[in-house]
Short mmCIF file of C-alpha atoms and ligand atoms in Angstrom, two decimals:
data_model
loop_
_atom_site.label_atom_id
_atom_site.label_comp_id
_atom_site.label_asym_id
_atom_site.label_seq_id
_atom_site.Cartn_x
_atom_site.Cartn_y
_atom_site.Cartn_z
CA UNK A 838 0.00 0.00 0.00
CA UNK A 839 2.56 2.51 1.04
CA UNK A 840 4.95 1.75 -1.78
CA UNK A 841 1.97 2.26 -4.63
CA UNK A 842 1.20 5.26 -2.60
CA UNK A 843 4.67 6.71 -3.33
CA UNK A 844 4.60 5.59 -6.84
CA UNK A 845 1.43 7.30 -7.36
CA UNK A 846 3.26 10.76 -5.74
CA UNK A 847 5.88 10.43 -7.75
CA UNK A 848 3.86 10.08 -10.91
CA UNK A 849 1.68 12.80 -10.41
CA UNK A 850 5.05 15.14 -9.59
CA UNK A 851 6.70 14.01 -12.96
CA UNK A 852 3.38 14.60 -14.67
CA UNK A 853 3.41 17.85 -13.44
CA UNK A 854 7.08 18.85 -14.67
CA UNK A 855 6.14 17.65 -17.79
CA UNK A 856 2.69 19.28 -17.80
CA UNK A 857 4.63 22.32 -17.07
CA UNK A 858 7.57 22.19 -19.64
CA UNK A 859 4.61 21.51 -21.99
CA UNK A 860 3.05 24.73 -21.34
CA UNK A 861 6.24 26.74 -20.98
CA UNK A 862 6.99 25.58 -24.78
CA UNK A 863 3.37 26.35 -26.17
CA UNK A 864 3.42 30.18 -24.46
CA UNK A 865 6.02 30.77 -26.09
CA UNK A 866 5.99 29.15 -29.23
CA UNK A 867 2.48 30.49 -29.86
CA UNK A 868 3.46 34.30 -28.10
CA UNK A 869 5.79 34.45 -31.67
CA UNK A 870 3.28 33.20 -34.06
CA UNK A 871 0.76 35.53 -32.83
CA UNK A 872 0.07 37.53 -35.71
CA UNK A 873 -0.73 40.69 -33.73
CA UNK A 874 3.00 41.13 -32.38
CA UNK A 875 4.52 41.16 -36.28
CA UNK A 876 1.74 43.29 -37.80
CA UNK A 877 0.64 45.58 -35.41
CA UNK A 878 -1.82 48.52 -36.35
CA UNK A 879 -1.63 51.70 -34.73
CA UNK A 880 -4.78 51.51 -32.74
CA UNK A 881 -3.32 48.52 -30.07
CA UNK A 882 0.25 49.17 -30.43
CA UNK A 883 0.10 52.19 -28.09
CA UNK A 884 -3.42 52.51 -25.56
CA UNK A 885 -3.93 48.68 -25.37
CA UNK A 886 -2.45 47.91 -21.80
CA UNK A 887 -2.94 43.94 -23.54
CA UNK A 888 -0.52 45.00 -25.74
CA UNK A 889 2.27 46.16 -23.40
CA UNK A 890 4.03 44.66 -20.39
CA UNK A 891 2.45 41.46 -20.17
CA UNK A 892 4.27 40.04 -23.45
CA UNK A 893 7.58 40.07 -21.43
CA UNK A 894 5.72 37.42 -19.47
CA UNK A 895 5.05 35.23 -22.38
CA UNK A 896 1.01 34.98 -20.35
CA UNK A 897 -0.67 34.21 -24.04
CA UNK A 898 -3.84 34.59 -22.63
CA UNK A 899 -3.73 37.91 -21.63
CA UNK A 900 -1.76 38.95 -24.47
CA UNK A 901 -4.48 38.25 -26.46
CA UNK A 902 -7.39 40.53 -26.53
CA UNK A 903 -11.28 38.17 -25.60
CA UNK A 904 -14.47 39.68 -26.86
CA UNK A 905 -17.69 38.68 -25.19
CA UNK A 906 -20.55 40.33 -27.38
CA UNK A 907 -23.58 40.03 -24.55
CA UNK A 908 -27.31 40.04 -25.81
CA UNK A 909 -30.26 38.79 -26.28
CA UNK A 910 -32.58 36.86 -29.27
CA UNK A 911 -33.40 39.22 -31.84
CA UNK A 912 -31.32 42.10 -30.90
CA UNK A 913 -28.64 42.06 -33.91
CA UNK A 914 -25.86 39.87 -32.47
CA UNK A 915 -25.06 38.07 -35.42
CA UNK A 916 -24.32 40.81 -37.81
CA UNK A 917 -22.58 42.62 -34.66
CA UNK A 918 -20.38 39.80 -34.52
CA UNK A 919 -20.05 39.27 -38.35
CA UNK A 920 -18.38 42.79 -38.38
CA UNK A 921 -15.62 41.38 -36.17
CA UNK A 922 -15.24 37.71 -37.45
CA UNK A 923 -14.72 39.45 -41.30
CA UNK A 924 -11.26 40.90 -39.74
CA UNK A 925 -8.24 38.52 -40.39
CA UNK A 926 -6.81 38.46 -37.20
CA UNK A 927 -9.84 37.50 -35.18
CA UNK A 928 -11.20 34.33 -33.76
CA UNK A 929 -15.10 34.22 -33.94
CA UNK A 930 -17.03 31.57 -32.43
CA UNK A 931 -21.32 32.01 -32.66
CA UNK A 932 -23.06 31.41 -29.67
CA UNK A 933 -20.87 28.54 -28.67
CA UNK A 934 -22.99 28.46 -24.89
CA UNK A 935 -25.67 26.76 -27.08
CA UNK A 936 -24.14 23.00 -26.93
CA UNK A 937 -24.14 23.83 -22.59
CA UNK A 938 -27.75 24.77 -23.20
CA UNK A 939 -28.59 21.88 -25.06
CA UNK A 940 -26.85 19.39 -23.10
CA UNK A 941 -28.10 20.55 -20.07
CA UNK A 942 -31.17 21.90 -20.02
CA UNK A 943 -32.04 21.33 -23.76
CA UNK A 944 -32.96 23.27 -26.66
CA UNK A 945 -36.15 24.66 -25.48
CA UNK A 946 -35.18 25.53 -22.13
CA UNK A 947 -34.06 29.09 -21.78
CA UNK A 948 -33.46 28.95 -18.03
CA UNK A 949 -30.06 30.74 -17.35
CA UNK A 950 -29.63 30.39 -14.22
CA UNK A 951 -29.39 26.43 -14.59
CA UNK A 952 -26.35 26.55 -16.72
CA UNK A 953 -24.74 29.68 -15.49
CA UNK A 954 -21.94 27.82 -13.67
CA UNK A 955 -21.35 25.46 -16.99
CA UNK A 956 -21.15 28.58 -18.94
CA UNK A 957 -18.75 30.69 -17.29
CA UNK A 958 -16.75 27.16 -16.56
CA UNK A 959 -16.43 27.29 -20.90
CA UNK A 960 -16.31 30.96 -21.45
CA UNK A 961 -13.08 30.43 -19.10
CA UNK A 962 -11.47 27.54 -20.95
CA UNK A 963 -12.51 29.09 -24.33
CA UNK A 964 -10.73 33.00 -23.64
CA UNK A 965 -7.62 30.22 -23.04
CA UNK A 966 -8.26 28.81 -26.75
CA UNK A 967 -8.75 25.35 -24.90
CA UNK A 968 -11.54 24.37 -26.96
CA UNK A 969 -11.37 20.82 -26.15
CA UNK A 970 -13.66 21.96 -23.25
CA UNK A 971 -16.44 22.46 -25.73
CA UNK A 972 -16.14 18.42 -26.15
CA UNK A 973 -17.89 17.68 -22.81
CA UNK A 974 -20.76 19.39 -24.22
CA UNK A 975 -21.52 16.38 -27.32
CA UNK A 976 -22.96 13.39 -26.96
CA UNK A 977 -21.56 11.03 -27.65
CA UNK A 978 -18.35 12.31 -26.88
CA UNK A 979 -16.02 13.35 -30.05
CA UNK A 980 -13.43 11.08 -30.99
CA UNK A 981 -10.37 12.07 -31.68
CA UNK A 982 -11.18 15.88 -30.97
CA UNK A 983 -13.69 15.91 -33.76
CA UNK A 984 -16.89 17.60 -33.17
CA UNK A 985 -19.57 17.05 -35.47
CA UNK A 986 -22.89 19.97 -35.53
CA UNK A 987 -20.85 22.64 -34.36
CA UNK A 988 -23.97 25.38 -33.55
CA UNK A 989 -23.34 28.28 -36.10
CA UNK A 990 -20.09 27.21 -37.47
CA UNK A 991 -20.72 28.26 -40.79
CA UNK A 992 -20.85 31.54 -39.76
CA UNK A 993 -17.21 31.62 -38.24
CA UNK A 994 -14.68 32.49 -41.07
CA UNK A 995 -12.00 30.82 -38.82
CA UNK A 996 -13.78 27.83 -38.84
CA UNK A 997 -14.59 27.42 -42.47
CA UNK A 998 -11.20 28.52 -43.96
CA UNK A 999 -7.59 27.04 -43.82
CA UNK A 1000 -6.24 25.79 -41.71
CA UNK A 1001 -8.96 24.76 -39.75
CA UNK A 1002 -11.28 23.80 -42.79
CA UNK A 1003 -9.13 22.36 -45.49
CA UNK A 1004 -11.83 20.21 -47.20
CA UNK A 1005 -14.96 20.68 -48.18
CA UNK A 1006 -17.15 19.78 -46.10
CA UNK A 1007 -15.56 21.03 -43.06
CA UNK A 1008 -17.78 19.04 -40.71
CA UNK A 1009 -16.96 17.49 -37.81
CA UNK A 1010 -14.47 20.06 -36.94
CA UNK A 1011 -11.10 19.27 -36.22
CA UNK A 1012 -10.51 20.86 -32.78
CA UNK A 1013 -7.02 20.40 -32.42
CA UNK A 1014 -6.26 22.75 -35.42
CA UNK A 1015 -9.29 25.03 -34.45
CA UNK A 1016 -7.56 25.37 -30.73
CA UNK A 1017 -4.23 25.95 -32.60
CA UNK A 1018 -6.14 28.64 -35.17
CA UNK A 1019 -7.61 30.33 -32.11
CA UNK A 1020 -3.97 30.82 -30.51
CA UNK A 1021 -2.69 32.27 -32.97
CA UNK A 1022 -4.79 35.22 -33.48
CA UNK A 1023 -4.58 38.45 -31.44
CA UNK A 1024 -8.48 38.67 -30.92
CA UNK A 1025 -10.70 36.00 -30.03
CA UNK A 1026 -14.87 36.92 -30.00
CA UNK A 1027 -17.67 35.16 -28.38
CA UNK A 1028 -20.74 36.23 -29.03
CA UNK A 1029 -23.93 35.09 -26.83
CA UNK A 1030 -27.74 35.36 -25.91
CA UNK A 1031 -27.20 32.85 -23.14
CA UNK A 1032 -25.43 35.25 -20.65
CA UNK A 1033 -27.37 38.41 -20.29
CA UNK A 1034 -26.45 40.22 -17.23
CA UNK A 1035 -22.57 41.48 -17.05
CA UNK A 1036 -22.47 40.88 -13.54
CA UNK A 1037 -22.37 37.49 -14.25
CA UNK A 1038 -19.07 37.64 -15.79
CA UNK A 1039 -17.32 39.52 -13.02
CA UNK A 1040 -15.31 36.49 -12.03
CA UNK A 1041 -14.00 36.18 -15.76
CA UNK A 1042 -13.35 39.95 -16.05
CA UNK A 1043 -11.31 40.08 -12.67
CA UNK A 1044 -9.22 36.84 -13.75
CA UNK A 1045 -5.65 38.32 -14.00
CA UNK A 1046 -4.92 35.69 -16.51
CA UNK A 1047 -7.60 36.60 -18.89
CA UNK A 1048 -7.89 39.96 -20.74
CA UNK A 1049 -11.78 40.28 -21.42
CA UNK A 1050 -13.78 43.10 -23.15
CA UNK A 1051 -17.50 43.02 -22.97
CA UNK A 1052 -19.79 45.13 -25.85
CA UNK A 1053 -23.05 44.95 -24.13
CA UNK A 1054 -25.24 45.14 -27.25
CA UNK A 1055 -29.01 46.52 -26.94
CA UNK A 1056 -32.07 47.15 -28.90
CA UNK A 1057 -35.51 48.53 -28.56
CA UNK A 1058 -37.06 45.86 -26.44
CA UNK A 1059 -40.21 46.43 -28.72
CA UNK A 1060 -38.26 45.98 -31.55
CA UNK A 1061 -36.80 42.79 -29.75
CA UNK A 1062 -40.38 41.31 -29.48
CA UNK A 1063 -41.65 42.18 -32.55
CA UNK A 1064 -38.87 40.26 -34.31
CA UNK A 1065 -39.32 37.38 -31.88
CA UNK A 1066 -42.94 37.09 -32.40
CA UNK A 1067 -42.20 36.61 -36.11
CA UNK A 1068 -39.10 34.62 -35.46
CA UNK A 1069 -40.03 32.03 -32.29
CA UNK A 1070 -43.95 32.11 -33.12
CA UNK A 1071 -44.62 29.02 -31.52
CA UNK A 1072 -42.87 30.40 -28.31
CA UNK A 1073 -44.66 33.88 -28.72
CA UNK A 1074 -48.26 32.35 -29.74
CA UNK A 1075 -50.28 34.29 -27.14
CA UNK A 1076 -48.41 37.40 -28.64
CA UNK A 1077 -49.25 36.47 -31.65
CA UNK A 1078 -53.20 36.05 -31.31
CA UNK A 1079 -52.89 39.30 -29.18
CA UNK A 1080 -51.11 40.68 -32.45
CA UNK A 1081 -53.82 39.28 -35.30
CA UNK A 1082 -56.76 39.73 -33.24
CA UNK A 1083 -56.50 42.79 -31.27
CA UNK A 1084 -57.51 41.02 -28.00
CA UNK A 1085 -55.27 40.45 -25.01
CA UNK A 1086 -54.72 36.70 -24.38
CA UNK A 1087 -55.05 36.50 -19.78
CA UNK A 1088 -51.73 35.24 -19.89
CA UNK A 1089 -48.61 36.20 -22.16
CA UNK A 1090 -46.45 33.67 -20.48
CA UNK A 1091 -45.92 30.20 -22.11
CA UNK A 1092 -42.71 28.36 -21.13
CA UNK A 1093 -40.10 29.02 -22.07
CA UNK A 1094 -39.06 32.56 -23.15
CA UNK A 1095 -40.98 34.79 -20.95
CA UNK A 1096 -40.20 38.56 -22.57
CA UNK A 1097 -40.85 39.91 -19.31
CA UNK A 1098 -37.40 38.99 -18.12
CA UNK A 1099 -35.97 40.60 -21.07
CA UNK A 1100 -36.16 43.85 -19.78
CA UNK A 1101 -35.46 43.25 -16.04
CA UNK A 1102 -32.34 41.59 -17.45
CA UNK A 1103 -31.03 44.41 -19.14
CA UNK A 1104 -31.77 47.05 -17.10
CA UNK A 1105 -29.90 44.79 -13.66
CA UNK A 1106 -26.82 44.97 -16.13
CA UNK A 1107 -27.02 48.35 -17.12
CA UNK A 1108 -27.55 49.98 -14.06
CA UNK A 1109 -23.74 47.76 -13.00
CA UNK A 1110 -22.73 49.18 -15.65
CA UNK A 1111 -23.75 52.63 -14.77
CA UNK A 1112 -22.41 52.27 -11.44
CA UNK A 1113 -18.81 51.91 -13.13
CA UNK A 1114 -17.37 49.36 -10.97
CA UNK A 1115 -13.63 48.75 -11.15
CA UNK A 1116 -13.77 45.35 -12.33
CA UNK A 1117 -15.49 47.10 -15.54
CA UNK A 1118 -13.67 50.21 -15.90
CA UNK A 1119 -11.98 50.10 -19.60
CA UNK A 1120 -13.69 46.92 -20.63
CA UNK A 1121 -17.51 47.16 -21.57
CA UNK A 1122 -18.96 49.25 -24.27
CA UNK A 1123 -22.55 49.75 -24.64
CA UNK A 1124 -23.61 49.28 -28.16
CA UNK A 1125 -27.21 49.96 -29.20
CA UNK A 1126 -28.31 48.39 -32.59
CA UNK A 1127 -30.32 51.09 -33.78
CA UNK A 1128 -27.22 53.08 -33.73
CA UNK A 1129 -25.12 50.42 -35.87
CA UNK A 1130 -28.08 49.92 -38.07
CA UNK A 1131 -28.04 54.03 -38.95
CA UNK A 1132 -24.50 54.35 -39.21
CA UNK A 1133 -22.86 51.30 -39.46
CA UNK A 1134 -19.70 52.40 -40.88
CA UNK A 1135 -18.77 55.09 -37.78
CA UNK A 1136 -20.25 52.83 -35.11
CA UNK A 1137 -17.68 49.57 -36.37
CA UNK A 1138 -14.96 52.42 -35.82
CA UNK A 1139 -15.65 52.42 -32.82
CA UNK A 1140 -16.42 48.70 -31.88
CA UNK A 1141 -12.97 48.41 -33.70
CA UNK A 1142 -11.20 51.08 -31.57
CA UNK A 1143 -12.12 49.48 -27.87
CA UNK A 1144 -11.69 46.07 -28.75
CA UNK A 1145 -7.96 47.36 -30.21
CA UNK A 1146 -8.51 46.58 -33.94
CA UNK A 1147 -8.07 48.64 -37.15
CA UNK A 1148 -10.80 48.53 -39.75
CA UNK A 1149 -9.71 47.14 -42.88
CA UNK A 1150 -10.72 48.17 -46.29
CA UNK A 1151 -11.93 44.55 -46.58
CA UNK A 1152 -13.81 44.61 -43.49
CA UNK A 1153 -15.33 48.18 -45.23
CA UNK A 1154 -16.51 46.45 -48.32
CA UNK A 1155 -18.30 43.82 -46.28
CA UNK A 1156 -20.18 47.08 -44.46
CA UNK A 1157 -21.06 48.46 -47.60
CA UNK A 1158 -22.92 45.60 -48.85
CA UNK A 1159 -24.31 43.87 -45.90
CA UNK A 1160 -26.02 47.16 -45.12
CA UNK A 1161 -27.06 48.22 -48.28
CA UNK A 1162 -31.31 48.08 -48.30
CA UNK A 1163 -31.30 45.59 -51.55
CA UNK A 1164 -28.79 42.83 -49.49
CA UNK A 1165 -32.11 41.16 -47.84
CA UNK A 1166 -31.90 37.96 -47.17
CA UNK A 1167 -34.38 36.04 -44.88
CA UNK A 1168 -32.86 33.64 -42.37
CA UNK A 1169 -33.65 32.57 -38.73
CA UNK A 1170 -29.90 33.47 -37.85
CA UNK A 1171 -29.19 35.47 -40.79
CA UNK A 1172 -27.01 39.06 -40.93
CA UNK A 1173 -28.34 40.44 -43.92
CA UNK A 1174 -31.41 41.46 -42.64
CA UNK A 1175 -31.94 45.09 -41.22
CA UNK A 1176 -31.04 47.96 -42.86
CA UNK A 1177 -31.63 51.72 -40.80
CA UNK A 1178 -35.38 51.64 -41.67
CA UNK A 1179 -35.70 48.30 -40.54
CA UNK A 1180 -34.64 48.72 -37.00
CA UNK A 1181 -37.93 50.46 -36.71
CA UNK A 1182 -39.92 49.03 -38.57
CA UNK A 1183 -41.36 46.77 -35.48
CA UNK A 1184 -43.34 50.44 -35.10
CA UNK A 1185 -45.63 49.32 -38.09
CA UNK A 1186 -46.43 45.79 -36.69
CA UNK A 1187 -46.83 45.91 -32.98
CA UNK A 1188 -50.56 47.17 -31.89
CA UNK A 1189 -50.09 50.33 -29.63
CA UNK A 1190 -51.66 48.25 -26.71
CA UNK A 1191 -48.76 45.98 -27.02
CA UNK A 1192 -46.72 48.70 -27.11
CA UNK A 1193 -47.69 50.42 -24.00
CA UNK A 1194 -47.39 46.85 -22.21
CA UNK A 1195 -44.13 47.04 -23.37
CA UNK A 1196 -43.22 50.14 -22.31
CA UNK A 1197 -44.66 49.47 -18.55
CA UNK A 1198 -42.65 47.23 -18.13
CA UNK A 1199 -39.41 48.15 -19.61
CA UNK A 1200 -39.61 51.51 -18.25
CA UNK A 1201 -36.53 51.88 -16.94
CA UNK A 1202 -34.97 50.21 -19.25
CA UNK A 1203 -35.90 52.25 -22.02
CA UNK A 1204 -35.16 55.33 -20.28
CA UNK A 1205 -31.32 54.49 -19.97
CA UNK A 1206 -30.98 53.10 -23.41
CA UNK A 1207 -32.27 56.44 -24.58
CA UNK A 1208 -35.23 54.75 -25.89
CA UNK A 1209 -38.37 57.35 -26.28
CA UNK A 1210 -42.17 55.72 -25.32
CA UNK A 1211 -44.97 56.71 -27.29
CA UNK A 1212 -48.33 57.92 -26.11
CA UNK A 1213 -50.43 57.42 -28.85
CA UNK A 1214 -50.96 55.35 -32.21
CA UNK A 1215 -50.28 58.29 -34.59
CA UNK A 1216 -47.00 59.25 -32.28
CA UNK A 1217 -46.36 55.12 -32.82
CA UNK A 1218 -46.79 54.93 -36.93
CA UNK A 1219 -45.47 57.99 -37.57
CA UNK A 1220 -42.03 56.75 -38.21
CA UNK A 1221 -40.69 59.86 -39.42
CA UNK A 1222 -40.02 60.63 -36.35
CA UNK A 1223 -37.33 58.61 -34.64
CA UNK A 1224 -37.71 57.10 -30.73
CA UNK A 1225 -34.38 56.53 -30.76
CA UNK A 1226 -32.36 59.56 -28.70
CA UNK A 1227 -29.00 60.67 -29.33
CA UNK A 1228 -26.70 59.27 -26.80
CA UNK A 1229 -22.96 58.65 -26.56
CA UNK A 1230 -23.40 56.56 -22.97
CA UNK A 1231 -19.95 58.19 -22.20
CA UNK A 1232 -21.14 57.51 -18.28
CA UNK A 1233 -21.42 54.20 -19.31
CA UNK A 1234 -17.58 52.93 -20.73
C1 NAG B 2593 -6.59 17.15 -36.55
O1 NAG B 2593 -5.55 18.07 -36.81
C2 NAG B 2593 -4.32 17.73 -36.23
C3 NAG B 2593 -3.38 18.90 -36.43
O2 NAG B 2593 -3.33 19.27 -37.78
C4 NAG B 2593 -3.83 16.43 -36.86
O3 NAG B 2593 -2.59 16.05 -36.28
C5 NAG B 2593 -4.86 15.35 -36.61
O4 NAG B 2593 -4.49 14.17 -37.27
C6 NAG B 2593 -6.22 15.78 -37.10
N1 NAG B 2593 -7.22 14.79 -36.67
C7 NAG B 2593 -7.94 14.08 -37.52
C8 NAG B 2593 -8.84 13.06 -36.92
O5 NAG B 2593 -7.87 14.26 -38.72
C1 NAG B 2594 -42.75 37.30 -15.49
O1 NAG B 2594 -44.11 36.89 -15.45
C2 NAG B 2594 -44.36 35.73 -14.71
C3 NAG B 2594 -45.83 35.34 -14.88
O2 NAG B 2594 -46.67 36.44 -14.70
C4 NAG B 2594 -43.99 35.98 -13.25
O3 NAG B 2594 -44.21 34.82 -12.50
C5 NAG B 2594 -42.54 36.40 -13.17
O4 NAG B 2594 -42.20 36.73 -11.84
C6 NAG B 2594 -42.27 37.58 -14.08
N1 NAG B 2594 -40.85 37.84 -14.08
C7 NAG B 2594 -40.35 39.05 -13.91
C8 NAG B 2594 -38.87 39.15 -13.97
O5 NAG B 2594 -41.05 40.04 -13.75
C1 NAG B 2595 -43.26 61.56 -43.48
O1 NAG B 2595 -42.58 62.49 -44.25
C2 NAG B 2595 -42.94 62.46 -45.64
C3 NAG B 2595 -42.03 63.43 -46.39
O2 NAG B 2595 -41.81 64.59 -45.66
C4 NAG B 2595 -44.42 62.82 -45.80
O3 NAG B 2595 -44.79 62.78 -47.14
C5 NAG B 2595 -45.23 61.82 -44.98
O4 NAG B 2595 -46.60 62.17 -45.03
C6 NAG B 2595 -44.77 61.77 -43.56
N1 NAG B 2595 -45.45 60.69 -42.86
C7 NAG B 2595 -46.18 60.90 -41.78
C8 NAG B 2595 -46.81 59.67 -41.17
O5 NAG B 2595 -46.30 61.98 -41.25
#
């Protein structure tokens, strides 16, 4: 007993050297390859405290800059993150919290709180590029790091070109090379409906191993639930017989998505926000979609700017015709979907009863977010007038 005992010691201490060497050798293999260090634009080279000291350490993680884009269904999160994935030094994975969801809870249970823990557990291997965490997540478990039905990976332009996706079809996804891809690039985004509330991520943004951003990305709650009633209709049906036939159904609440905590949701995380804690200071950026929708070009500029990055002419041209009104394209998950008018176009579809429901209970909500209520049906349809304030949130960053 006592000599396996020691032999068991004694492993685990030689396992540990080597676990360590290991480690030593991929920091700083990977701290060279990192594209960010031999082409560096302007923008992170001088006010991006990533960018300074901590390379001496060789600490790749922190080196590196992680993007969390927070939001909810229907608020614009895929095109918001489709303006970062298009840049060539970023890592974009889409909603990547979905396989915890669906393990977990499943697909049709929206309950947060139930798979906060997993999700910050995998946000926190993932802003390490370990992406063999995402593996526990599949059933049955991936062989040989492969990982068929990766949620959204179409959408990731890391994950469908070389070296990561070298034939055609690209699925299962080798995660070895995807890990390797991730390191490799000076900016790695997540972006997710499944955490709402930025408090939730204080233990990630305190981590002094991890460098983590957060763009806390809004829209007009009314906007929010018009989309989703067209989007989720089974989900929304009492909204929609309240929408076709004019008459309020007793109860709006059908499990799951209730929209009721959609508001409370965002207002608990703006008003942290507001309250500009340390632990936030420098690192979250409020970013309301009506604003990207209207000027898409200035508001990337500055997405670009406090995540570090430089817009490229490439990432331009991509702008210029995802936005323009004729690039419509209908999908569940789709990008090329709202131009400026569109944002309020929800204003033309929503009854004003609805509306004032709405703005009861998102009161507060809307008031921070700059978001004006209406008071009557002709202030509601007449769209030339916007309800969207100008802001600049500067109490906010
Ligand atoms: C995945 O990629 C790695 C690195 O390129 C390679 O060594 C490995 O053989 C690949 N796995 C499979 C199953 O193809
Ligand atoms: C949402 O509505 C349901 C049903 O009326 C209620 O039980 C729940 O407490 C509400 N949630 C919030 C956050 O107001
Ligand atoms: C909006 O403005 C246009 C052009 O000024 C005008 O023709 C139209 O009647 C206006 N719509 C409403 C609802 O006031």
């Amino acid at each position: 007993m006592g000599c396996s005992w020691k032999s068991v010691v004694l492993l685990v201490f030689a396992l540990t050297i080597v676990q360590y060497v290991v480690i030593q050798t991929l920091t700083s293999t990977s701290y060279w390859l990192c594209p960010a260090h031999s082409r560096t634009s302007p923008a992170h080279s001088s006010s991006d405290p990533a960018f300074k000291s901590d390379d001496l350490k060789g600490t790749n993680s922190r080196s590196r800059t992680h993007v969390i884009i927070l939001t909810t269904t229907r608020a614009g999160s895929t095109f918001t993150a489709e303006l970062l994935n298009q840049h060539p030094h970023v890592f974009c994975l889409f909603e990547p919290l979905f396989h915890v969801q669906d393990t977990v809870t499943g697909p049709n249970n929206f309950d947060r709180e139930l798979i906060l823990g997993a999700s910050r557990d995998l946000l926190w291997s993932l802003f390490r590029c370990d992406l063999f965490a995402l593996e526990r997540y599949f059933r049955p478990a991936p062989i040989d790091h492969m990982v068929p039905n990766l949620f959204m990976r179409r959408f990731s332009r890391a994950m469908t070109q070389p070296p990561v996706c070298q034939d055609d079809p690209c699925d299962p996804v080798n995660l070895t090379r995807a890990a390797q891809a991730c390191r490799e690039k000076s900016h790695v985004v997540y972006k997710t409906v499944r955490v709402v509330v930025v408090e939730e991520l204080r233990p990630l943004l305190e981590d002094p191993r991890l460098n983590v951003k957060v763009i806390q990305l809004v829209r007009d709650p009314r906007g929010i639930l018009s989309s989703r009633i067209e989007t989720f209709s089974h989900w929304y049906k009492p909204w929609n017989v309240w929408k076709s036939s004019g008459l309020r159904p007793a109860s709006l609440h059908i499990n799951p998505p209730q929209f009721n905590s959609t508001c409370h949701e965002l207002h608990a995380s703006l008003k942290t926000a507001q309250r500009r804690p340390r632990w936030l200071r420098g690192r979250y950026m409020l970013l309301r979609y009506e604003d990207l929708c209207r000027n898409p070009l200035q508001k990337t500029k500055e997405i670009y700017d406090f995540v570090g990055l430089s817009v490229t002419p490439s990432v331009e041209e991509w702008i210029r015709v995802n936005t323009a009104s004729n690039a419509w394209v209908e999908d569940k998950y789709g990008t090329r979907r709202d131009s400026a008018a569109n944002a309020e176009s929800w204003r033309l579809k929503l009854p004003f009863d609805m509306v004032q429901h709405v703005q009861e209970e998102c009161r507060h909500a809307l008031s921070i977010m700059g978001y004006r209520e209406v008071r009557s049906p002709q202030e509601l349809r007449d769209t030339n007038v916007s309800l969207v304030q100008d802001e600049t949130f500067e109490a906010l960053v």
